[in-house]
Amino acid sequence: MTPDEILRALYDETLVGNGPRVLELTHEALGMEMEPQSLLFDALIPSLEEVGARFERGDFFVPEMLIAGKAMAGAMEVLRPLLADTGVETIGKFLMGTVKGDVHDIGKNLVNIMLEGAGFEVIDLGVQVAPEKFVSAIEEHQPDIVGMSAFLTTTMPMFKANINALEKAGLRNDVIVMVGGAPVTQEYADAVGADGYAADASATVKRAKDLLHQRRSPVPA
Ligand code: B1M
């Protein structure tokens, strides 16, 4: 197969949730020295976007979304070490979780991989993370940045609930809060009082580094 044929097949097989074939194609692509980023951005992510579009149109239902998500997650496990292992020095600690009520984790995991690749130590709290869990994990790990993902319009309000919980616990000023996820916008992030927002994984890395830099070298008054 040519690289273009592999990308096309990866897209098609992810779309129909054929996990074993997606894994085979991923290994085949890497064997041909194709870039892991290309597999992600030219095949796997566009395929899940199409899954979402079909779900919205009523052509796909939750089971189709689920198997497509699993197929993508399998490929990501293979790509993770290649994307994250850059041997760079640790630049900061990032605590990450998907908010309470939300089980989506593929986007969060991708953000984690990119952060690790950029030198962040990432502590992943998983999905459905309740405000009190964010609070206790901050106390335990003392991160520089707390990242919260929400992928549903119905779970986005948990950002505010989490930030309120940090305030109540007296921790709000100790950490930078970043939010993100498919339906989130900069306006929404501002409205809930987050310090930063990013639309995708690479923008998260850039924003996280900028925010950390600002925190560590504040402009003199
Ligand atoms: Co769901 N789902 N889903 N789903 N699902 C969406 C999100 C949806 C947009 C589909 C659609 O209608 N087009 C829609 C949400 C609509 C809305 O509220 N606006 C939706 C829905 C409605 C639902 C259910 C309610 C369906 C139902 O039950 N009726 C249900 C909710 C369950 C729950 O959470 N309580 C549900 C369930 C599921 C599955 C479990 C089947 C599965 C999740 C599997 C998993 O994650 N383990 C699933 C999937 C696969 C999707 C779609 C198809 C794909 C999501 C994905 O992984 N995208 C999705 C449609 C879509 O997104 N187009 C959809 C690829 C990923 C790389 O992108 O997640 O956007 P993304 O992550 C990006 C950015 O958002 C950003 O960077 C990431 C990487 O670039 N980002 C951050 C993420 N976190 C960040 C944090 C940051 C900064 C940036 O700072 C901290």
PDB file of C-alpha atoms and ligand atoms in Angstrom:
ATOM      1  CA  MET A   1       0.000   0.000   0.000  1.00  0.00           C
ATOM      2  CA  THR A   2       1.130   3.564  -0.614  1.00  0.00           C
ATOM      3  CA  PRO A   3       1.135   6.088   2.276  1.00  0.00           C
ATOM      4  CA  ASP A   4      -1.977   7.739   0.820  1.00  0.00           C
ATOM      5  CA  GLU A   5      -3.755   4.394   0.637  1.00  0.00           C
ATOM      6  CA  ILE A   6      -2.817   3.677   4.260  1.00  0.00           C
ATOM      7  CA  LEU A   7      -4.193   7.040   5.399  1.00  0.00           C
ATOM      8  CA  ARG A   8      -7.402   6.454   3.459  1.00  0.00           C
ATOM      9  CA  ALA A   9      -7.759   2.936   4.892  1.00  0.00           C
ATOM     10  CA  LEU A  10      -7.067   4.177   8.434  1.00  0.00           C
ATOM     11  CA  TYR A  11      -9.782   6.800   7.991  1.00  0.00           C
ATOM     12  CA  ASP A  12     -12.280   4.250   6.594  1.00  0.00           C
ATOM     13  CA  GLU A  13     -11.560   1.509   9.143  1.00  0.00           C
ATOM     14  CA  THR A  14     -11.751   3.947  12.079  1.00  0.00           C
ATOM     15  CA  LEU A  15     -15.068   5.196  10.733  1.00  0.00           C
ATOM     16  CA  VAL A  16     -16.520   1.679  10.866  1.00  0.00           C
ATOM     17  CA  GLY A  17     -14.802   0.905  14.168  1.00  0.00           C
ATOM     18  CA  ASN A  18     -12.628  -1.944  12.901  1.00  0.00           C
ATOM     19  CA  GLY A  19     -10.130  -1.861  15.779  1.00  0.00           C
ATOM     20  CA  PRO A  20      -7.925  -4.823  14.737  1.00  0.00           C
ATOM     21  CA  ARG A  21      -7.521  -3.451  11.193  1.00  0.00           C
ATOM     22  CA  VAL A  22      -6.778   0.050  12.520  1.00  0.00           C
ATOM     23  CA  LEU A  23      -4.018  -1.435  14.673  1.00  0.00           C
ATOM     24  CA  GLU A  24      -2.577  -3.394  11.734  1.00  0.00           C
ATOM     25  CA  LEU A  25      -2.585  -0.310   9.526  1.00  0.00           C
ATOM     26  CA  THR A  26      -0.963   1.778  12.258  1.00  0.00           C
ATOM     27  CA  HIS A  27       1.872  -0.733  12.589  1.00  0.00           C
ATOM     28  CA  GLU A  28       2.180  -0.982   8.811  1.00  0.00           C
ATOM     29  CA  ALA A  29       2.395   2.798   8.499  1.00  0.00           C
ATOM     30  CA  LEU A  30       5.065   3.045  11.180  1.00  0.00           C
ATOM     31  CA  GLY A  31       6.962   0.216   9.484  1.00  0.00           C
ATOM     32  CA  MET A  32       7.007   2.402   6.374  1.00  0.00           C
ATOM     33  CA  GLU A  33       8.344   5.283   8.522  1.00  0.00           C
ATOM     34  CA  MET A  34       5.241   7.398   8.108  1.00  0.00           C
ATOM     35  CA  GLU A  35       5.020  10.227  10.669  1.00  0.00           C
ATOM     36  CA  PRO A  36       2.829   9.433  13.722  1.00  0.00           C
ATOM     37  CA  GLN A  37       1.469  13.012  13.517  1.00  0.00           C
ATOM     38  CA  SER A  38       0.298  12.363   9.985  1.00  0.00           C
ATOM     39  CA  LEU A  39      -1.654   9.275  11.083  1.00  0.00           C
ATOM     40  CA  LEU A  40      -3.349  11.366  13.756  1.00  0.00           C
ATOM     41  CA  PHE A  41      -4.088  14.572  11.897  1.00  0.00           C
ATOM     42  CA  ASP A  42      -4.611  13.209   8.373  1.00  0.00           C
ATOM     43  CA  ALA A  43      -6.653  10.101   9.211  1.00  0.00           C
ATOM     44  CA  LEU A  44      -7.687   9.312  12.789  1.00  0.00           C
ATOM     45  CA  ILE A  45      -8.964  12.724  13.942  1.00  0.00           C
ATOM     46  CA  PRO A  46     -10.776  13.552  10.653  1.00  0.00           C
ATOM     47  CA  SER A  47     -12.417  10.126  10.844  1.00  0.00           C
ATOM     48  CA  LEU A  48     -13.785  10.804  14.332  1.00  0.00           C
ATOM     49  CA  GLU A  49     -14.996  14.209  13.136  1.00  0.00           C
ATOM     50  CA  GLU A  50     -16.953  12.399  10.423  1.00  0.00           C
ATOM     51  CA  VAL A  51     -18.305   9.981  13.063  1.00  0.00           C
ATOM     52  CA  GLY A  52     -19.571  13.019  14.999  1.00  0.00           C
ATOM     53  CA  ALA A  53     -21.116  14.529  11.871  1.00  0.00           C
ATOM     54  CA  ARG A  54     -22.913  11.245  11.080  1.00  0.00           C
ATOM     55  CA  PHE A  55     -24.134  11.033  14.690  1.00  0.00           C
ATOM     56  CA  GLU A  56     -25.543  14.560  14.398  1.00  0.00           C
ATOM     57  CA  ARG A  57     -27.317  13.640  11.144  1.00  0.00           C
ATOM     58  CA  GLY A  58     -28.792  10.529  12.751  1.00  0.00           C
ATOM     59  CA  ASP A  59     -26.838   8.167  10.460  1.00  0.00           C
ATOM     60  CA  PHE A  60     -24.745   6.838  13.375  1.00  0.00           C
ATOM     61  CA  PHE A  61     -25.823   6.020  16.921  1.00  0.00           C
ATOM     62  CA  VAL A  62     -23.936   5.642  20.227  1.00  0.00           C
ATOM     63  CA  PRO A  63     -22.636   2.095  19.509  1.00  0.00           C
ATOM     64  CA  GLU A  64     -21.029   3.251  16.240  1.00  0.00           C
ATOM     65  CA  MET A  65     -19.507   6.218  18.046  1.00  0.00           C
ATOM     66  CA  LEU A  66     -18.224   3.899  20.749  1.00  0.00           C
ATOM     67  CA  ILE A  67     -16.498   1.393  18.460  1.00  0.00           C
ATOM     68  CA  ALA A  68     -14.968   4.180  16.359  1.00  0.00           C
ATOM     69  CA  GLY A  69     -13.661   5.781  19.562  1.00  0.00           C
ATOM     70  CA  LYS A  70     -12.206   2.451  20.694  1.00  0.00           C
ATOM     71  CA  ALA A  71     -10.514   1.911  17.334  1.00  0.00           C
ATOM     72  CA  MET A  72      -8.915   5.361  17.572  1.00  0.00           C
ATOM     73  CA  ALA A  73      -7.873   4.774  21.203  1.00  0.00           C
ATOM     74  CA  GLY A  74      -6.133   1.521  20.206  1.00  0.00           C
ATOM     75  CA  ALA A  75      -4.081   3.336  17.581  1.00  0.00           C
ATOM     76  CA  MET A  76      -3.248   6.082  20.065  1.00  0.00           C
ATOM     77  CA  GLU A  77      -1.749   3.554  22.474  1.00  0.00           C
ATOM     78  CA  VAL A  78       0.687   2.556  19.709  1.00  0.00           C
ATOM     79  CA  LEU A  79       1.450   6.171  18.822  1.00  0.00           C
ATOM     80  CA  ARG A  80       1.735   7.448  22.405  1.00  0.00           C
ATOM     81  CA  PRO A  81       5.394   6.518  23.043  1.00  0.00           C
ATOM     82  CA  LEU A  82       6.417   7.947  19.686  1.00  0.00           C
ATOM     83  CA  LEU A  83       4.626  11.246  20.284  1.00  0.00           C
ATOM     84  CA  ALA A  84       5.452  11.668  23.954  1.00  0.00           C
ATOM     85  CA  ASP A  85       9.015  10.399  24.239  1.00  0.00           C
ATOM     86  CA  THR A  86      11.128  13.321  23.150  1.00  0.00           C
ATOM     87  CA  GLY A  87      13.584  13.104  26.022  1.00  0.00           C
ATOM     88  CA  VAL A  88      13.079  16.770  26.933  1.00  0.00           C
ATOM     89  CA  GLU A  89      13.514  17.997  30.514  1.00  0.00           C
ATOM     90  CA  THR A  90      10.477  18.332  32.785  1.00  0.00           C
ATOM     91  CA  ILE A  91       9.177  21.885  32.590  1.00  0.00           C
ATOM     92  CA  GLY A  92       6.152  21.719  34.875  1.00  0.00           C
ATOM     93  CA  LYS A  93       3.448  19.575  36.420  1.00  0.00           C
ATOM     94  CA  PHE A  94       0.038  19.343  34.707  1.00  0.00           C
ATOM     95  CA  LEU A  95      -2.961  17.765  36.435  1.00  0.00           C
ATOM     96  CA  MET A  96      -5.624  16.756  33.956  1.00  0.00           C
ATOM     97  CA  GLY A  97      -9.152  15.377  34.046  1.00  0.00           C
ATOM     98  CA  THR A  98     -12.441  15.180  32.180  1.00  0.00           C
ATOM     99  CA  VAL A  99     -15.153  16.813  34.281  1.00  0.00           C
ATOM    100  CA  LYS A 100     -17.904  15.039  36.225  1.00  0.00           C
ATOM    101  CA  GLY A 101     -20.698  13.661  34.041  1.00  0.00           C
ATOM    102  CA  ASP A 102     -18.487  13.338  30.975  1.00  0.00           C
ATOM    103  CA  VAL A 103     -16.841  10.104  29.787  1.00  0.00           C
ATOM    104  CA  HIS A 104     -15.065  11.405  26.666  1.00  0.00           C
ATOM    105  CA  ASP A 105     -11.341  10.922  27.005  1.00  0.00           C
ATOM    106  CA  ILE A 106      -9.759  10.568  23.567  1.00  0.00           C
ATOM    107  CA  GLY A 107      -9.182  14.319  23.186  1.00  0.00           C
ATOM    108  CA  LYS A 108      -7.935  14.622  26.769  1.00  0.00           C
ATOM    109  CA  ASN A 109      -5.524  11.727  26.228  1.00  0.00           C
ATOM    110  CA  LEU A 110      -4.206  13.325  23.071  1.00  0.00           C
ATOM    111  CA  VAL A 111      -3.614  16.594  24.928  1.00  0.00           C
ATOM    112  CA  ASN A 112      -1.768  14.596  27.610  1.00  0.00           C
ATOM    113  CA  ILE A 113       0.468  12.935  25.032  1.00  0.00           C
ATOM    114  CA  MET A 114       1.395  16.282  23.475  1.00  0.00           C
ATOM    115  CA  LEU A 115       2.051  17.833  26.905  1.00  0.00           C
ATOM    116  CA  GLU A 116       4.303  14.925  27.841  1.00  0.00           C
ATOM    117  CA  GLY A 117       6.107  15.305  24.536  1.00  0.00           C
ATOM    118  CA  ALA A 118       6.719  18.966  25.363  1.00  0.00           C
ATOM    119  CA  GLY A 119       8.221  18.115  28.761  1.00  0.00           C
ATOM    120  CA  PHE A 120       5.274  18.366  31.169  1.00  0.00           C
ATOM    121  CA  GLU A 121       4.814  15.742  33.853  1.00  0.00           C
ATOM    122  CA  VAL A 122       1.142  14.829  33.421  1.00  0.00           C
ATOM    123  CA  ILE A 123      -1.017  13.392  36.183  1.00  0.00           C
ATOM    124  CA  ASP A 124      -4.206  12.111  34.595  1.00  0.00           C
ATOM    125  CA  LEU A 125      -7.236  11.819  36.868  1.00  0.00           C
ATOM    126  CA  GLY A 126      -9.280  10.147  34.125  1.00  0.00           C
ATOM    127  CA  VAL A 127     -12.919  10.880  33.368  1.00  0.00           C
ATOM    128  CA  GLN A 128     -15.939  11.935  35.438  1.00  0.00           C
ATOM    129  CA  VAL A 129     -13.669  13.843  37.832  1.00  0.00           C
ATOM    130  CA  ALA A 130     -15.712  15.435  40.624  1.00  0.00           C
ATOM    131  CA  PRO A 131     -14.742  18.844  42.087  1.00  0.00           C
ATOM    132  CA  GLU A 132     -13.615  17.273  45.372  1.00  0.00           C
ATOM    133  CA  LYS A 133     -11.303  14.926  43.450  1.00  0.00           C
ATOM    134  CA  PHE A 134      -9.670  17.887  41.677  1.00  0.00           C
ATOM    135  CA  VAL A 135      -9.228  19.550  45.079  1.00  0.00           C
ATOM    136  CA  SER A 136      -7.649  16.521  46.779  1.00  0.00           C
ATOM    137  CA  ALA A 137      -5.404  15.812  43.782  1.00  0.00           C
ATOM    138  CA  ILE A 138      -4.139  19.420  43.797  1.00  0.00           C
ATOM    139  CA  GLU A 139      -3.355  19.101  47.503  1.00  0.00           C
ATOM    140  CA  GLU A 140      -1.554  15.820  46.887  1.00  0.00           C
ATOM    141  CA  HIS A 141       0.396  16.648  43.706  1.00  0.00           C
ATOM    142  CA  GLN A 142       0.768  20.447  43.845  1.00  0.00           C
ATOM    143  CA  PRO A 143       0.654  20.927  40.063  1.00  0.00           C
ATOM    144  CA  ASP A 144       1.525  24.129  38.230  1.00  0.00           C
ATOM    145  CA  ILE A 145      -1.492  23.784  35.951  1.00  0.00           C
ATOM    146  CA  VAL A 146      -4.877  22.110  36.329  1.00  0.00           C
ATOM    147  CA  GLY A 147      -6.486  21.146  33.026  1.00  0.00           C
ATOM    148  CA  MET A 148     -10.187  20.391  32.718  1.00  0.00           C
ATOM    149  CA  SER A 149     -11.787  18.892  29.625  1.00  0.00           C
ATOM    150  CA  ALA A 150     -15.515  18.940  28.824  1.00  0.00           C
ATOM    151  CA  PHE A 151     -16.964  17.608  25.582  1.00  0.00           C
ATOM    152  CA  LEU A 152     -20.674  18.178  26.117  1.00  0.00           C
ATOM    153  CA  THR A 153     -22.551  21.444  26.421  1.00  0.00           C
ATOM    154  CA  THR A 154     -24.244  19.875  29.447  1.00  0.00           C
ATOM    155  CA  THR A 155     -20.952  19.223  31.288  1.00  0.00           C
ATOM    156  CA  MET A 156     -19.210  22.535  30.513  1.00  0.00           C
ATOM    157  CA  PRO A 157     -20.797  24.172  33.612  1.00  0.00           C
ATOM    158  CA  MET A 158     -18.647  21.823  35.713  1.00  0.00           C
ATOM    159  CA  PHE A 159     -15.682  24.117  34.976  1.00  0.00           C
ATOM    160  CA  LYS A 160     -17.318  26.786  37.126  1.00  0.00           C
ATOM    161  CA  ALA A 161     -18.229  24.238  39.805  1.00  0.00           C
ATOM    162  CA  ASN A 162     -14.604  23.046  39.893  1.00  0.00           C
ATOM    163  CA  ILE A 163     -13.213  26.569  40.059  1.00  0.00           C
ATOM    164  CA  ASN A 164     -15.650  27.396  42.886  1.00  0.00           C
ATOM    165  CA  ALA A 165     -14.427  24.292  44.732  1.00  0.00           C
ATOM    166  CA  LEU A 166     -10.788  25.387  44.312  1.00  0.00           C
ATOM    167  CA  GLU A 167     -11.694  28.835  45.655  1.00  0.00           C
ATOM    168  CA  LYS A 168     -13.509  27.337  48.629  1.00  0.00           C
ATOM    169  CA  ALA A 169     -10.492  25.142  49.406  1.00  0.00           C
ATOM    170  CA  GLY A 170      -8.188  28.193  49.217  1.00  0.00           C
ATOM    171  CA  LEU A 171      -6.278  26.703  46.271  1.00  0.00           C
ATOM    172  CA  ARG A 172      -7.375  28.903  43.373  1.00  0.00           C
ATOM    173  CA  ASN A 173      -4.326  31.183  43.458  1.00  0.00           C
ATOM    174  CA  ASP A 174      -1.891  28.283  43.723  1.00  0.00           C
ATOM    175  CA  VAL A 175      -2.646  26.896  40.266  1.00  0.00           C
ATOM    176  CA  ILE A 176      -3.194  27.972  36.688  1.00  0.00           C
ATOM    177  CA  VAL A 177      -6.540  26.677  35.419  1.00  0.00           C
ATOM    178  CA  MET A 178      -6.869  25.693  31.762  1.00  0.00           C
ATOM    179  CA  VAL A 179     -10.051  24.466  30.109  1.00  0.00           C
ATOM    180  CA  GLY A 180     -10.821  22.901  26.757  1.00  0.00           C
ATOM    181  CA  GLY A 181     -12.879  20.399  24.791  1.00  0.00           C
ATOM    182  CA  ALA A 182     -14.898  20.402  21.591  1.00  0.00           C
ATOM    183  CA  PRO A 183     -17.746  22.797  22.568  1.00  0.00           C
ATOM    184  CA  VAL A 184     -15.587  25.145  24.695  1.00  0.00           C
ATOM    185  CA  THR A 185     -14.668  28.636  23.484  1.00  0.00           C
ATOM    186  CA  GLN A 186     -12.372  31.400  24.695  1.00  0.00           C
ATOM    187  CA  GLU A 187     -15.471  33.420  25.696  1.00  0.00           C
ATOM    188  CA  TYR A 188     -16.759  30.536  27.797  1.00  0.00           C
ATOM    189  CA  ALA A 189     -13.353  30.066  29.418  1.00  0.00           C
ATOM    190  CA  ASP A 190     -13.277  33.776  30.303  1.00  0.00           C
ATOM    191  CA  ALA A 191     -16.825  33.663  31.647  1.00  0.00           C
ATOM    192  CA  VAL A 192     -16.038  30.842  34.097  1.00  0.00           C
ATOM    193  CA  GLY A 193     -12.813  32.501  35.254  1.00  0.00           C
ATOM    194  CA  ALA A 194     -10.277  30.085  33.741  1.00  0.00           C
ATOM    195  CA  ASP A 195      -6.747  31.384  33.125  1.00  0.00           C
ATOM    196  CA  GLY A 196      -6.376  29.738  29.742  1.00  0.00           C
ATOM    197  CA  TYR A 197      -8.163  27.994  26.914  1.00  0.00           C
ATOM    198  CA  ALA A 198      -6.916  26.123  23.855  1.00  0.00           C
ATOM    199  CA  ALA A 199      -8.774  24.594  20.938  1.00  0.00           C
ATOM    200  CA  ASP A 200      -6.550  21.591  20.304  1.00  0.00           C
ATOM    201  CA  ALA A 201      -3.633  19.615  21.652  1.00  0.00           C
ATOM    202  CA  SER A 202      -0.794  21.598  20.119  1.00  0.00           C
ATOM    203  CA  ALA A 203      -2.407  24.918  21.048  1.00  0.00           C
ATOM    204  CA  THR A 204      -2.708  23.592  24.623  1.00  0.00           C
ATOM    205  CA  VAL A 205       1.030  22.998  24.788  1.00  0.00           C
ATOM    206  CA  LYS A 206       1.773  26.514  23.560  1.00  0.00           C
ATOM    207  CA  ARG A 207      -0.747  28.179  25.898  1.00  0.00           C
ATOM    208  CA  ALA A 208       0.433  26.102  28.869  1.00  0.00           C
ATOM    209  CA  LYS A 209       4.048  27.125  28.281  1.00  0.00           C
ATOM    210  CA  ASP A 210       3.050  30.805  27.925  1.00  0.00           C
ATOM    211  CA  LEU A 211       0.967  30.765  31.111  1.00  0.00           C
ATOM    212  CA  LEU A 212       3.739  29.040  33.042  1.00  0.00           C
ATOM    213  CA  HIS A 213       6.262  31.542  31.787  1.00  0.00           C
ATOM    214  CA  GLN A 214       4.026  34.461  32.825  1.00  0.00           C
ATOM    215  CA  ARG A 215       3.514  32.923  36.284  1.00  0.00           C
ATOM    216  CA  ARG A 216       7.230  32.339  36.802  1.00  0.00           C
ATOM    217  CA  SER A 217       8.381  35.726  35.487  1.00  0.00           C
ATOM    218  CA  PRO A 218       5.615  38.179  36.352  1.00  0.00           C
ATOM    219  CA  VAL A 219       5.855  41.648  34.821  1.00  0.00           C
ATOM    220  CA  PRO A 220       7.252  44.030  37.504  1.00  0.00           C
ATOM    221  CA  ALA A 221       4.646  46.512  38.804  1.00  0.00           C
TER     222      ALA A 221
HETATM  223 CO1  B1M B   1     -19.860  11.610  22.227  1.00  0.00          CO
HETATM  224  N1  B1M B   1     -20.475  13.389  21.718  1.00  0.00           N
HETATM  225  N2  B1M B   1     -21.441  11.391  23.351  1.00  0.00           N
HETATM  226  N3  B1M B   1     -19.178   9.832  22.520  1.00  0.00           N
HETATM  227  N4  B1M B   1     -18.637  11.911  20.835  1.00  0.00           N
HETATM  228  C1  B1M B   1     -19.587  14.207  20.888  1.00  0.00           C
HETATM  229  C2  B1M B   1     -18.625  15.027  21.758  1.00  0.00           C
HETATM  230  C3  B1M B   1     -20.574  15.089  20.014  1.00  0.00           C
HETATM  231  C4  B1M B   1     -19.979  16.434  19.572  1.00  0.00           C
HETATM  232  C5  B1M B   1     -21.102  14.281  18.808  1.00  0.00           C
HETATM  233  C6  B1M B   1     -22.021  15.103  17.960  1.00  0.00           C
HETATM  234  O1  B1M B   1     -23.195  15.263  18.280  1.00  0.00           O
HETATM  235  N5  B1M B   1     -21.515  15.652  16.877  1.00  0.00           N
HETATM  236  C7  B1M B   1     -21.778  15.212  21.036  1.00  0.00           C
HETATM  237  C8  B1M B   1     -21.722  16.409  21.977  1.00  0.00           C
HETATM  238  C9  B1M B   1     -22.695  17.499  21.585  1.00  0.00           C
HETATM  239  C10 B1M B   1     -22.608  18.646  22.525  1.00  0.00           C
HETATM  240  O2  B1M B   1     -22.904  18.555  23.683  1.00  0.00           O
HETATM  241  N6  B1M B   1     -22.159  19.781  21.982  1.00  0.00           N
HETATM  242  C11 B1M B   1     -21.676  13.901  21.799  1.00  0.00           C
HETATM  243  C12 B1M B   1     -22.751  13.317  22.523  1.00  0.00           C
HETATM  244  C13 B1M B   1     -24.108  14.012  22.403  1.00  0.00           C
HETATM  245  C14 B1M B   1     -22.588  12.152  23.305  1.00  0.00           C
HETATM  246  C15 B1M B   1     -23.650  11.459  24.181  1.00  0.00           C
HETATM  247  C16 B1M B   1     -24.550  12.408  25.014  1.00  0.00           C
HETATM  248  C17 B1M B   1     -24.490  10.554  23.253  1.00  0.00           C
HETATM  249  C18 B1M B   1     -25.652   9.878  23.919  1.00  0.00           C
HETATM  250  O3  B1M B   1     -25.480   9.103  24.820  1.00  0.00           O
HETATM  251  N7  B1M B   1     -26.825  10.200  23.436  1.00  0.00           N
HETATM  252  C19 B1M B   1     -22.776  10.546  25.092  1.00  0.00           C
HETATM  253  C20 B1M B   1     -22.354  11.261  26.393  1.00  0.00           C
HETATM  254  C21 B1M B   1     -21.682  10.341  27.371  1.00  0.00           C
HETATM  255  C22 B1M B   1     -21.102  11.140  28.546  1.00  0.00           C
HETATM  256  O4  B1M B   1     -19.997  11.636  28.455  1.00  0.00           O
HETATM  257  N8  B1M B   1     -21.878  11.264  29.619  1.00  0.00           N
HETATM  258  C23 B1M B   1     -21.579  10.344  24.218  1.00  0.00           C
HETATM  259  C24 B1M B   1     -20.773   9.209  24.259  1.00  0.00           C
HETATM  260  C25 B1M B   1     -19.684   8.977  23.441  1.00  0.00           C
HETATM  261  C26 B1M B   1     -18.927   7.653  23.407  1.00  0.00           C
HETATM  262  C27 B1M B   1     -18.715   7.024  24.799  1.00  0.00           C
HETATM  263  C28 B1M B   1     -19.691   6.690  22.543  1.00  0.00           C
HETATM  264  C29 B1M B   1     -17.596   8.073  22.656  1.00  0.00           C
HETATM  265  C30 B1M B   1     -16.472   8.506  23.630  1.00  0.00           C
HETATM  266  C31 B1M B   1     -15.327   7.539  23.646  1.00  0.00           C
HETATM  267  C32 B1M B   1     -14.171   8.086  24.449  1.00  0.00           C
HETATM  268  O5  B1M B   1     -13.862   9.277  24.475  1.00  0.00           O
HETATM  269  N9  B1M B   1     -13.523   7.190  25.132  1.00  0.00           N
HETATM  270  C33 B1M B   1     -18.038   9.325  21.917  1.00  0.00           C
HETATM  271  C34 B1M B   1     -17.330   9.882  20.813  1.00  0.00           C
HETATM  272  C35 B1M B   1     -16.211   9.037  20.220  1.00  0.00           C
HETATM  273  C36 B1M B   1     -17.650  11.158  20.280  1.00  0.00           C
HETATM  274  C37 B1M B   1     -17.055  11.881  19.036  1.00  0.00           C
HETATM  275  C38 B1M B   1     -17.599  11.175  17.802  1.00  0.00           C
HETATM  276  C39 B1M B   1     -15.546  11.915  18.937  1.00  0.00           C
HETATM  277  C40 B1M B   1     -14.866  12.581  20.130  1.00  0.00           C
HETATM  278  C41 B1M B   1     -13.367  12.531  19.921  1.00  0.00           C
HETATM  279  O6  B1M B   1     -12.692  11.697  20.501  1.00  0.00           O
HETATM  280  N10 B1M B   1     -12.841  13.395  19.026  1.00  0.00           N
HETATM  281  C42 B1M B   1     -17.614  13.355  19.223  1.00  0.00           C
HETATM  282  C43 B1M B   1     -17.826  14.064  17.918  1.00  0.00           C
HETATM  283  C44 B1M B   1     -16.704  15.046  17.611  1.00  0.00           C
HETATM  284  O7  B1M B   1     -15.927  15.428  18.437  1.00  0.00           O
HETATM  285  N11 B1M B   1     -16.672  15.515  16.401  1.00  0.00           N
HETATM  286  C45 B1M B   1     -18.692  13.179  20.211  1.00  0.00           C
HETATM  287  C46 B1M B   1     -11.411  13.408  18.643  1.00  0.00           C
HETATM  288  C47 B1M B   1     -10.600  14.214  19.649  1.00  0.00           C
HETATM  289  C48 B1M B   1      -9.127  14.151  19.242  1.00  0.00           C
HETATM  290  O8  B1M B   1     -11.061  15.551  19.574  1.00  0.00           O
HETATM  291  O9  B1M B   1     -12.424  15.349  21.684  1.00  0.00           O
HETATM  292  O10 B1M B   1     -12.439  17.517  20.374  1.00  0.00           O
HETATM  293  P1  B1M B   1     -11.693  16.323  20.827  1.00  0.00           P
HETATM  294  O11 B1M B   1     -10.402  16.825  21.650  1.00  0.00           O
HETATM  295  C49 B1M B   1      -9.573  17.908  21.178  1.00  0.00           C
HETATM  296  C50 B1M B   1     -10.042  19.297  21.656  1.00  0.00           C
HETATM  297  O12 B1M B   1     -11.359  19.293  22.151  1.00  0.00           O
HETATM  298  C51 B1M B   1      -8.988  19.757  22.619  1.00  0.00           C
HETATM  299  O13 B1M B   1      -7.823  19.043  22.216  1.00  0.00           O
HETATM  300  C52 B1M B   1      -8.209  17.724  21.806  1.00  0.00           C
HETATM  301  C53 B1M B   1      -7.157  17.162  20.889  1.00  0.00           C
HETATM  302  O14 B1M B   1      -6.895  17.999  19.783  1.00  0.00           O
HETATM  303  N12 B1M B   1      -9.127  19.534  24.065  1.00  0.00           N
HETATM  304  C54 B1M B   1      -8.546  20.377  24.955  1.00  0.00           C
HETATM  305  C55 B1M B   1      -9.689  18.518  24.729  1.00  0.00           C
HETATM  306  N13 B1M B   1      -9.520  18.690  26.037  1.00  0.00           N
HETATM  307  C56 B1M B   1      -8.812  19.807  26.218  1.00  0.00           C
HETATM  308  C57 B1M B   1      -8.336  20.422  27.374  1.00  0.00           C
HETATM  309  C58 B1M B   1      -7.610  21.599  27.254  1.00  0.00           C
HETATM  310  C59 B1M B   1      -7.372  22.166  25.993  1.00  0.00           C
HETATM  311  C60 B1M B   1      -7.828  21.558  24.825  1.00  0.00           C
HETATM  312  O15 B1M B   1      -7.107  22.271  28.321  1.00  0.00           O
HETATM  313  C61 B1M B   1      -7.167  21.671  29.576  1.00  0.00           C
END
